Each structure stands twice: as structure tokens, then as C-alpha cells.
């Protein structure tokens, strides 16, 4: 069987690419994925009888590709921005001046972040701002990028902020991301648990070898595996990918991020906590960013990235929970130990088909490295996925969707 197009990866990018091909009447298309579900880094878990997001949770902007599906499916969403309440180490809201100082740091990053200077160095240059505010700013950027302020490029971060400033506000789909994944996968031919190990592309077409030895053939191939998988070399390309492509794969970083999801019987903690930064508390130094699950206000989601995520993931889960509960209890001024019903740790660093959370920019990398990954190769190979998203939309679902559409359109041009 010769397919017109084989798409490697049934995440948002791969599914969106297949839908775009369908729209253009190219239906002899196979989507394959190594795992046993569609959605990739969008993974809604129903273990507690409600939609809990293991990966993507927010829609970053109502002017982005994802919103098209929210409208089409008439999905209920809640606005996720609102007034962020910054809480100090005693559980008090930060003063208006402290909030202003924090906003000023973020604004100065957006205005004057510069290539080759780390986010931490850029923040450190704000001389008169209190250490706790600087720490909060470092943590916010680190969590967002899945990295550490000391090693992230402030220029790339500034470019991302500038490029995405008109994306709109953040929302959470109340019923989770699953309906969007279902819609993206509708009417597609998808084969699961098919692990690609080699892709040979040449004048006649593309041969895709699976780990079970089977070889699949197509005229064109869209590869949407994560940057982590590309970096690992788990898939060999023959001939080797162009040097410029490989350089950008190397320069970009694959960030790490984890979630600690806590289910309480009574407490609705997100109402009480926001972006807590405390130089004295080990556990909360690592998880400072909390929000309420859209499914149930008794579910609190903690998020952290970079080496803080790695540190949390190394802790014994029982110790982690005990520390976190003690710290959260101290902030809200009551014992929460008897109120916690269950917890779940969501991680992506040990998933062999992701190898991390999403792409970011170590010092020296820039948005142009994403662009370098969009170049079609020999009119046979096309790359999509969040790491190939343009205009600062990397690390998002909408960026992945848009990249899939873009790659599909590039394929169509070569089939004409
Ligand atoms: C913890 C976390 C939180 C996030 N939060 C948000 C958020 O709130 N909002 C937002 O917009 N984005 C968020 N993101 C980012 C978002 O999830 C991703 O940008 C997006 O889902 C990536 O889609 P993709 O199609 O590019 O990649 P993926 O979803 O990773 O799809 C690639 C697919 O390729 C498959 N694959 C890999 N190797 C092989 C192989 N050898 N053979 C066959 N198949 C293979 C994988 O199984 C995978 O399904 C988050 C991500 C994480 C990890």
C-alpha cells in the first residue's frame, strides 16, 4: 500500500495536519503513533471521574487556532487570567507596590530582553527590587518555559512575549481538552502503537520502518514527534537531515515540567493561594504556581518547570505530599492533612515518546531556530509540532495545530 501522506505522531500537530489534508481532498493518509491513545501531550485523565489534564490545560488566547474548535464545538470555558494574587511567606497578599515591582520586571524583560543574556541576569539588573520579587519573576518565567531562568535566553523570551501579545486571554475548557482531540481525530485513519525507528526519503518516496520491522510507504511524510524525540536520535533519517536543521534541533532546548494534582474534600485552595514565593520553604520553592481545576474547585493543580520540576520528581512522593501539605496549611492557617483525599503526579520527562514537556530557548537560541525546522526537505519530508510553531507560539496546543496546518499546505503544494 502506498499512501499519499504518512503522518508520524497523532498529537495536535499530526491530527491537524491530517484534517487540513482532508480539507484539500487528500484522503489517502495514514496517521501513526507510538502510544495507545491520540492526543500526545494533550492527555485528559478521568481516574477521579472528572477531566484532569496531565498535559495541556489552558488555551493560550482566544485569537488562536484552538479557539476555532471551542466555537465549533460550543465548549464552555472559564477565563484563567483574573487578578493574580501574590502571597508572601506569611500567607498575606503582596502589597500593591510589590505587585507593581513584579510587573515592572516582567515589562523590562519584554522590552529589553537580549539574545545571549540569561533571564536571571536580566532580572538581576533590576537593582532596587526586593529578592523575593526577583525570585518570583525567575520562577514565573522558568515555569512558563519549563526551564531555569539562569539558562534561558532573555531575548527569545522577550521576542515570544512581543510576538504573542495579541493572542488574547487564557481560558480553560471546562470539560477538558478531550472534545477538541476527538474533533481533531474525527474521520482520520489512525494506527496506534506503531513505533517508528527509521525514515528513509529519496526521489521515489518515503519508507518508514517500525520497530516491529514492518515498512510503510508514502509519497510524503509529515513528522510531528517532539523536539525531545528528534534530539534523542531514536528515529534515524536517511539521508541525514540538513546541517541547518540539525543545528537548530541542538540549539533549542526540550524543557521539563510537572504537575502535582491534589484533591481535597472541602478546601477550595486556589481561592486562597496564588503564585507563592518563599525563600524559606523548600517544597514551595519548587512548586509555587497553583490553580484550581476547571472540573472541580476542590482539585488544586501545582505546576513547576526546569530543575525545580526535576527536584520535585526526585522526592519520595509521600515526603513531597507531607511537605506540601505542611506548607499549604501554614499559608492558609489551618491543618489540611485530614482534608486531602488523593493526589496525582503528572510527568513527561520519562515518557520515551515525548522526552520532556515542550521546547524552550537555552541562552543563544532564538525564535529563528523554530523557523529553521519548517523548511521542507527534498519535497518529501515535512516537519510539524509545537517546536516548529512560528511567531513565538512554540510550547502550545494552538502552535502545534497551526504547525500541522502549515506542513499540510506545504505538502499540498508539492503534490500539485
Ligand atoms: C505538562 C504540560 C503542560 C502543558 N500545558 C499547556 C497548556 O496549558 N496550554 C497549551 O497550549 N499547551 C500546553 N502544553 C504544550 C502542549 O501540550 C504541546 O505543545 C502540544 O500538545 C504538542 O503537540 P504536538 O502534536 O506538537 O506533539 P505531541 O503531542 O507530543 O505529539 C507527537 C506524537 O508523536 C508520537 N511519537 C513520538 N515518537 C514516536 C515514534 N518513534 N513513532 C511514532 N510516534 C511517535 C508521540 O506518541 C506523540 O503522540 C503543555 C505541555 C505539557 C507537557
Coordinates of C-alpha atoms and ligand atoms in Angstrom, one line a residue:
X1 CA 0.0 0.0 0.0
X2 CA 1.4 3.4 -1.0
X3 CA -0.1 6.3 1.0
X4 CA -0.1 9.8 -0.3
X5 CA 1.0 11.0 3.1
X6 CA 2.0 9.3 6.3
X7 CA 2.0 11.5 9.4
X8 CA 4.2 10.4 12.3
X9 CA 2.5 11.4 15.5
X10 CA -1.1 11.7 16.5
X11 CA -0.8 14.7 18.7
X12 CA -2.4 18.1 18.0
X13 CA 0.0 18.8 15.1
X14 CA -0.3 15.4 13.4
X15 CA -4.1 15.4 13.7
X16 CA -4.4 19.0 12.5
X17 CA -2.2 18.2 9.5
X18 CA -4.4 15.3 8.5
X19 CA -7.5 17.4 8.8
X20 CA -6.0 20.1 6.6
X21 CA -5.1 17.4 4.0
X22 CA -8.7 16.1 4.1
X23 CA -10.0 19.6 3.6
X24 CA -7.8 19.7 0.4
X25 CA -9.3 16.4 -0.7
X26 CA -6.2 14.3 0.1
X27 CA -7.6 11.4 2.0
X28 CA -5.1 8.6 1.3
X29 CA -3.4 9.5 4.5
X30 CA -2.3 7.4 7.5
X31 CA -1.5 8.9 10.9
X32 CA 0.6 6.6 13.1
X33 CA 1.5 7.0 16.8
X34 CA 3.8 5.0 19.1
X35 CA 1.4 5.3 22.1
X36 CA -2.1 3.7 22.7
X37 CA -4.1 7.0 22.5
X38 CA -4.4 10.0 20.3
X39 CA -3.6 13.5 21.6
X40 CA 0.1 13.1 22.6
X41 CA 0.8 15.9 25.1
X42 CA -2.9 16.6 25.4
X43 CA -4.0 13.8 27.7
X44 CA -7.2 14.1 29.7
X45 CA -7.3 11.6 32.6
X46 CA -10.7 10.5 34.1
X47 CA -9.4 8.5 37.1
X48 CA -11.3 10.6 39.6
X49 CA -14.5 10.7 37.5
X50 CA -13.8 14.2 36.1
X51 CA -11.5 15.5 33.4
X52 CA -8.0 16.1 34.8
X53 CA -5.3 17.3 32.4
X54 CA -2.0 15.5 32.6
X55 CA -0.5 17.8 29.8
X56 CA -2.0 20.9 28.2
X57 CA -4.8 22.6 30.2
X58 CA -5.0 26.2 29.1
X59 CA -6.0 27.7 25.8
X60 CA -3.4 30.5 25.5
X61 CA -5.5 33.0 23.7
X62 CA -9.0 33.4 22.2
X63 CA -7.4 34.7 19.0
X64 CA -5.6 31.4 18.3
X65 CA -6.2 28.3 16.3
X66 CA -7.6 26.3 19.2
X67 CA -10.4 28.8 19.6
X68 CA -11.9 27.7 16.3
X69 CA -12.7 24.3 17.8
X70 CA -14.0 25.9 21.0
X71 CA -16.5 27.8 18.9
X72 CA -17.4 25.0 16.6
X73 CA -18.0 22.6 19.5
X74 CA -19.6 25.3 21.6
X75 CA -17.4 24.4 24.5
X76 CA -17.8 26.0 27.9
X77 CA -14.6 27.7 29.1
X78 CA -13.6 29.7 32.1
X79 CA -11.3 32.7 31.9
X80 CA -8.0 31.8 33.5
X81 CA -6.4 35.2 34.0
X82 CA -8.3 37.3 36.5
X83 CA -6.5 39.1 39.2
X84 CA -3.4 37.1 40.2
X85 CA -2.9 37.4 44.0
X86 CA 0.7 37.2 45.1
X87 CA 1.0 35.7 48.5
X88 CA 4.1 36.3 50.7
X89 CA 5.7 33.7 53.0
X90 CA 3.2 34.6 55.8
X91 CA 0.2 33.9 53.6
X92 CA -0.5 37.6 53.1
X93 CA -1.3 39.1 49.7
X94 CA 1.5 41.1 48.3
X95 CA 1.2 44.8 48.5
X96 CA 0.3 46.9 45.5
X97 CA 3.9 48.2 45.4
X98 CA 5.3 44.6 45.3
X99 CA 2.9 43.7 42.6
X100 CA 4.0 46.8 40.7
X101 CA 7.6 45.8 41.1
X102 CA 6.9 42.3 39.8
X103 CA 5.0 43.7 36.8
X104 CA 7.9 46.1 36.1
X105 CA 10.4 43.2 36.0
X106 CA 8.2 41.3 33.5
X107 CA 7.8 44.5 31.4
X108 CA 11.5 45.2 31.4
X109 CA 12.1 41.6 30.2
X110 CA 9.6 42.1 27.4
X111 CA 11.1 45.5 26.4
X112 CA 14.8 44.8 26.7
X113 CA 15.5 41.0 27.0
X114 CA 18.5 40.5 24.8
X115 CA 19.9 37.5 22.9
X116 CA 22.8 35.9 24.7
X117 CA 21.8 37.2 28.2
X118 CA 20.0 34.9 30.5
X119 CA 16.7 35.7 32.0
X120 CA 18.3 35.6 35.5
X121 CA 21.0 38.1 34.5
X122 CA 18.4 40.4 33.0
X123 CA 16.3 40.2 36.1
X124 CA 19.3 40.8 38.4
X125 CA 20.0 44.1 36.6
X126 CA 16.8 45.5 38.3
X127 CA 18.8 46.8 41.2
X128 CA 16.2 48.2 43.6
X129 CA 13.8 45.3 43.6
X130 CA 13.4 43.0 46.6
X131 CA 14.9 39.5 46.3
X132 CA 11.5 37.8 46.8
X133 CA 10.1 39.7 43.8
X134 CA 13.0 38.8 41.7
X135 CA 12.7 35.1 42.7
X136 CA 9.0 35.2 41.8
X137 CA 9.8 36.6 38.4
X138 CA 12.5 34.0 37.8
X139 CA 10.1 31.2 38.8
X140 CA 7.3 32.5 36.7
X141 CA 9.5 32.5 33.6
X142 CA 11.1 29.2 34.5
X143 CA 7.7 27.5 34.9
X144 CA 6.3 29.0 31.7
X145 CA 9.4 27.8 29.7
X146 CA 9.9 24.6 31.5
X147 CA 13.5 25.7 32.3
X148 CA 15.7 27.7 34.7
X149 CA 15.9 31.5 34.5
X150 CA 19.7 31.1 34.7
X151 CA 19.9 29.2 31.4
X152 CA 17.0 30.6 29.4
X153 CA 17.6 33.3 26.8
X154 CA 16.0 36.6 27.7
X155 CA 16.0 37.8 24.1
X156 CA 14.0 34.8 22.9
X157 CA 11.6 35.2 25.9
X158 CA 11.1 38.9 25.0
X159 CA 10.5 38.0 21.3
X160 CA 7.9 35.5 22.4
X161 CA 6.1 38.0 24.6
X162 CA 6.1 40.6 21.8
X163 CA 5.0 38.2 19.1
X164 CA 2.2 36.7 21.1
X165 CA 0.8 39.8 22.8
X166 CA -2.3 39.9 20.6
X167 CA -3.2 36.2 21.1
X168 CA -5.8 37.1 23.7
X169 CA -6.6 35.9 27.2
X170 CA -6.1 32.5 28.7
X171 CA -9.0 30.1 29.1
X172 CA -9.6 26.6 30.4
X173 CA -12.1 24.3 28.7
X174 CA -14.4 23.2 31.5
X175 CA -14.9 19.7 30.1
X176 CA -11.2 19.4 29.4
X177 CA -9.3 19.3 26.1
X178 CA -10.6 15.8 25.2
X179 CA -13.5 17.1 23.0
X180 CA -11.0 19.0 20.9
X181 CA -8.8 16.0 20.5
X182 CA -11.8 13.9 19.5
X183 CA -12.8 16.5 16.9
X184 CA -9.2 16.7 15.6
X185 CA -9.2 12.9 15.2
X186 CA -12.6 12.7 13.5
X187 CA -12.7 10.6 10.3
X188 CA -9.0 10.0 10.2
X189 CA -7.2 6.7 9.6
X190 CA -5.0 6.4 12.7
X191 CA -2.8 3.5 13.7
X192 CA -1.7 3.4 17.3
X193 CA 1.2 1.5 19.0
X194 CA 3.3 1.8 15.9
X195 CA 6.7 3.0 16.8
X196 CA 8.8 4.5 14.0
X197 CA 12.5 3.8 14.1
X198 CA 13.8 4.9 10.7
X199 CA 12.7 7.2 7.9
X200 CA 14.3 6.9 4.5
X201 CA 13.4 9.5 2.0
X202 CA 14.6 9.6 -1.6
X203 CA 13.4 10.6 -5.1
X204 CA 10.8 7.8 -5.3
X205 CA 9.2 8.4 -1.9
X206 CA 9.5 7.7 1.8
X207 CA 9.9 4.4 3.5
X208 CA 9.0 4.3 7.2
X209 CA 10.3 1.4 9.3
X210 CA 8.6 0.5 12.5
X211 CA 10.3 -1.2 15.5
X212 CA 8.5 -4.5 14.6
X213 CA 10.3 -4.5 11.3
X214 CA 7.3 -3.5 9.2
X215 CA 7.9 -0.9 6.4
X216 CA 5.3 1.6 5.4
X217 CA 5.5 3.6 2.1
X218 CA 4.2 7.1 1.3
X219 CA 4.8 9.8 -1.3
X220 CA 5.3 12.3 1.5
X221 CA 5.8 12.2 5.2
X222 CA 5.0 14.8 7.9
X223 CA 7.0 14.2 11.1
X224 CA 5.5 15.7 14.3
X225 CA 7.4 14.0 17.0
X226 CA 8.6 16.2 19.9
X227 CA 11.9 18.0 19.9
X228 CA 13.0 15.7 22.7
X229 CA 12.5 12.7 20.4
X230 CA 14.3 14.5 17.5
X231 CA 17.2 15.3 19.8
X232 CA 17.4 11.7 21.0
X233 CA 18.2 10.2 17.6
X234 CA 15.7 7.4 18.3
X235 CA 14.4 7.9 14.8
X236 CA 17.2 7.7 12.2
X237 CA 16.8 9.7 9.0
X238 CA 18.4 8.7 5.7
X239 CA 20.0 10.7 4.2
X240 CA 20.9 12.6 7.3
X241 CA 18.8 15.8 7.9
X242 CA 20.4 19.0 6.6
X243 CA 23.0 20.6 8.9
X244 CA 21.0 23.8 9.5
X245 CA 18.0 21.7 10.7
X246 CA 20.3 19.7 13.0
X247 CA 21.9 22.8 14.4
X248 CA 18.5 24.2 15.4
X249 CA 17.4 20.9 16.9
X250 CA 20.6 21.1 19.0
X251 CA 20.3 24.8 19.9
X252 CA 16.7 24.6 21.1
X253 CA 16.0 23.1 24.5
X254 CA 13.5 20.5 25.5
X255 CA 12.0 21.8 28.7
X256 CA 10.7 19.8 31.6
X257 CA 7.6 20.5 33.6
X258 CA 5.5 18.6 36.1
X259 CA 2.1 18.9 37.8
X260 CA 1.2 17.9 41.3
X261 CA -2.6 17.5 41.4
X262 CA -4.2 17.5 44.8
X263 CA -7.8 16.6 45.6
X264 CA -9.4 17.9 48.7
X265 CA -12.6 17.0 50.4
X266 CA -13.6 20.5 51.4
X267 CA -10.8 23.0 50.7
X268 CA -11.0 25.2 47.7
X269 CA -7.4 26.3 48.0
X270 CA -7.0 28.1 44.7
X271 CA -9.2 30.9 46.1
X272 CA -6.6 31.3 48.8
X273 CA -3.3 30.9 47.0
X274 CA -1.6 32.3 44.0
X275 CA 2.0 32.3 42.9
X276 CA 3.5 31.9 46.3
X277 CA 7.2 32.6 46.5
X278 CA 9.1 31.9 49.8
X279 CA 12.8 31.8 50.2
X280 CA 12.5 29.7 53.3
X281 CA 10.2 26.8 52.4
X282 CA 11.9 24.0 50.4
X283 CA 8.8 22.5 49.0
X284 CA 7.0 25.7 48.0
X285 CA 10.2 27.0 46.5
X286 CA 9.8 24.2 44.0
X287 CA 6.1 24.4 43.4
X288 CA 4.9 28.0 43.6
X289 CA 2.3 28.1 40.8
X290 CA -1.2 26.8 41.7
X291 CA -4.6 27.0 40.1
X292 CA -8.0 25.4 40.5
X293 CA -9.0 22.6 38.2
X294 CA -11.9 23.8 35.9
X295 CA -13.6 20.5 36.7
X296 CA -13.8 20.8 40.4
X297 CA -12.7 23.7 42.8
X298 CA -11.6 21.0 45.3
X299 CA -8.8 20.0 42.9
X300 CA -5.7 22.1 43.1
X301 CA -3.1 21.9 40.4
X302 CA 0.5 22.8 41.2
X303 CA 3.0 23.3 38.3
X304 CA 6.7 23.8 38.1
X305 CA 9.4 23.6 35.5
X306 CA 13.1 23.1 34.9
X307 CA 15.4 21.9 37.7
X308 CA 12.6 22.6 40.3
X309 CA 10.5 20.0 38.5
X310 CA 13.4 17.6 38.4
X311 CA 13.9 18.1 42.2
X312 CA 10.3 17.5 43.0
X313 CA 10.2 14.4 40.8
X314 CA 13.2 13.0 42.7
X315 CA 11.5 13.3 46.1
X316 CA 9.7 10.4 47.7
X317 CA 6.0 11.1 46.8
X318 CA 4.9 10.6 50.5
X319 CA 7.5 13.2 51.7
X320 CA 6.6 15.6 48.9
X321 CA 2.9 15.5 49.9
X322 CA 3.8 15.8 53.6
X323 CA 5.9 18.9 52.9
X324 CA 3.5 20.5 50.5
X325 CA 0.6 19.9 52.9
X326 CA 2.5 21.4 55.8
X327 CA 3.4 24.5 53.7
X328 CA 0.0 25.0 52.2
X329 CA -1.5 24.5 55.7
X330 CA 0.9 27.1 57.1
X331 CA -0.2 29.7 54.4
X332 CA -3.9 29.2 54.9
X333 CA -3.6 28.9 58.6
X334 CA -5.2 25.5 59.2
X335 CA -4.3 21.9 59.1
X336 CA -5.0 20.3 55.7
X337 CA -3.7 16.8 56.4
X338 CA -7.2 15.4 57.0
X339 CA -8.7 17.1 54.0
X340 CA -6.6 15.6 51.3
X341 CA -8.3 12.7 49.5
X342 CA -5.9 11.9 46.7
X343 CA -3.1 13.2 44.6
X344 CA -1.6 12.6 41.2
X345 CA 1.8 13.4 39.8
X346 CA 1.9 14.2 36.1
X347 CA 5.3 13.9 34.4
X348 CA 6.6 13.9 30.9
X349 CA 10.4 13.6 31.4
X350 CA 10.2 9.8 31.5
X351 CA 7.9 9.3 28.5
X352 CA 10.0 7.8 25.8
X353 CA 7.8 9.3 23.1
X354 CA 8.0 12.9 24.4
X355 CA 11.3 13.1 26.4
X356 CA 10.3 16.3 28.1
X357 CA 7.5 18.8 28.2
X358 CA 8.0 21.4 25.4
X359 CA 10.6 23.3 23.6
X360 CA 12.4 26.4 25.0
X361 CA 15.5 28.6 24.4
X362 CA 18.7 28.0 26.2
X363 CA 21.0 31.1 26.0
X364 CA 21.9 31.7 22.4
X365 CA 18.8 30.0 20.9
X366 CA 16.1 32.2 19.2
X367 CA 12.7 32.1 17.6
X368 CA 14.5 31.7 14.2
X369 CA 15.5 28.1 15.3
X370 CA 11.8 27.2 15.2
X371 CA 11.6 28.6 11.7
X372 CA 14.6 26.5 10.6
X373 CA 12.6 23.4 11.4
X374 CA 9.8 24.3 9.0
X375 CA 11.8 24.0 5.8
X376 CA 10.5 21.1 3.6
X377 CA 13.3 18.6 2.9
X378 CA 13.7 17.3 -0.7
X379 CA 9.9 17.8 -1.2
X380 CA 9.5 14.5 0.7
X381 CA 9.8 15.3 4.4
X382 CA 7.9 18.0 6.3
X383 CA 8.1 18.8 10.0
X384 CA 5.4 20.0 12.3
X385 CA 4.8 20.0 16.0
X386 CA 5.0 22.6 18.7
X387 CA 8.8 23.1 18.3
X388 CA 8.2 24.1 14.7
X389 CA 5.5 26.7 15.6
X390 CA 6.1 30.2 14.2
X391 CA 5.8 33.7 15.8
X392 CA 6.5 32.7 19.3
X393 CA 3.7 30.1 19.6
X394 CA 6.0 27.2 20.5
X395 CA 5.1 25.1 23.5
X396 CA 1.4 25.5 23.0
X397 CA -1.5 23.5 21.5
X398 CA -2.5 26.2 19.1
X399 CA 1.1 26.5 17.9
X400 CA 1.1 22.7 17.3
X401 CA -2.3 22.9 15.4
X402 CA -1.0 25.8 13.3
X403 CA 2.2 24.0 12.5
X404 CA 0.2 21.0 11.3
X405 CA -1.9 23.1 9.0
X406 CA 1.3 24.8 7.7
X407 CA 3.0 21.5 7.0
X408 CA -0.1 20.1 5.2
X409 CA -0.3 23.1 3.0
X410 CA 3.4 22.7 2.1
X411 CA 2.7 19.1 1.2
X412 CA -0.2 20.0 -1.0
X413 CA 2.0 22.5 -2.9
X414 CA 4.3 19.6 -3.8
X415 CA 1.5 17.2 -4.8
X416 CA 0.0 19.7 -7.3
Ligands
LIG1 C1 2.8 19.4 31.4 C2 2.4 20.2 30.2 C3 1.5 21.2 30.3 C4 1.2 21.9 29.1 N1 0.3 23.0 29.2 C5 -0.2 23.6 28.1 C6 -1.2 24.5 28.2 O1 -1.8 24.7 29.3 N2 -1.7 25.1 27.0 C7 -1.1 24.8 25.8 O2 -1.5 25.4 24.8 N3 -0.1 23.9 25.7 C8 0.4 23.3 26.8 N4 1.4 22.4 26.8 C9 2.0 22.1 25.5 C10 1.2 21.3 24.5 O3 0.7 20.2 25.2 C11 2.0 20.9 23.3 O4 2.6 22.0 22.8 C12 1.2 20.2 22.2 O5 0.2 19.3 22.8 C13 2.2 19.4 21.4 O6 1.5 18.8 20.3 P1 2.4 18.1 19.2 O7 1.5 17.5 18.2 O8 3.4 19.0 18.7 O9 3.3 17.0 19.9 P2 2.8 15.7 20.7 O10 1.5 15.9 21.3 O11 3.9 15.2 21.5 O12 2.6 14.6 19.5 C14 3.6 13.9 19.0 C15 3.3 12.4 18.9 O13 4.4 11.7 18.3 C16 4.3 10.4 18.9 N5 5.7 9.8 18.7 C17 6.8 10.1 19.3 N6 7.8 9.3 18.9 C18 7.2 8.4 18.0 C19 7.8 7.4 17.3 N7 9.0 7.0 17.3 N8 6.9 6.7 16.5 C20 5.6 7.0 16.4 N9 5.1 8.1 17.1 C21 5.9 8.8 17.9 C22 4.0 10.6 20.3 O14 3.5 9.5 20.9 C23 3.0 11.8 20.3 O15 1.7 11.4 20.4 C24 1.7 21.6 27.9 C25 2.6 20.5 27.8 C26 2.9 19.8 28.9 C27 3.9 18.6 28.8

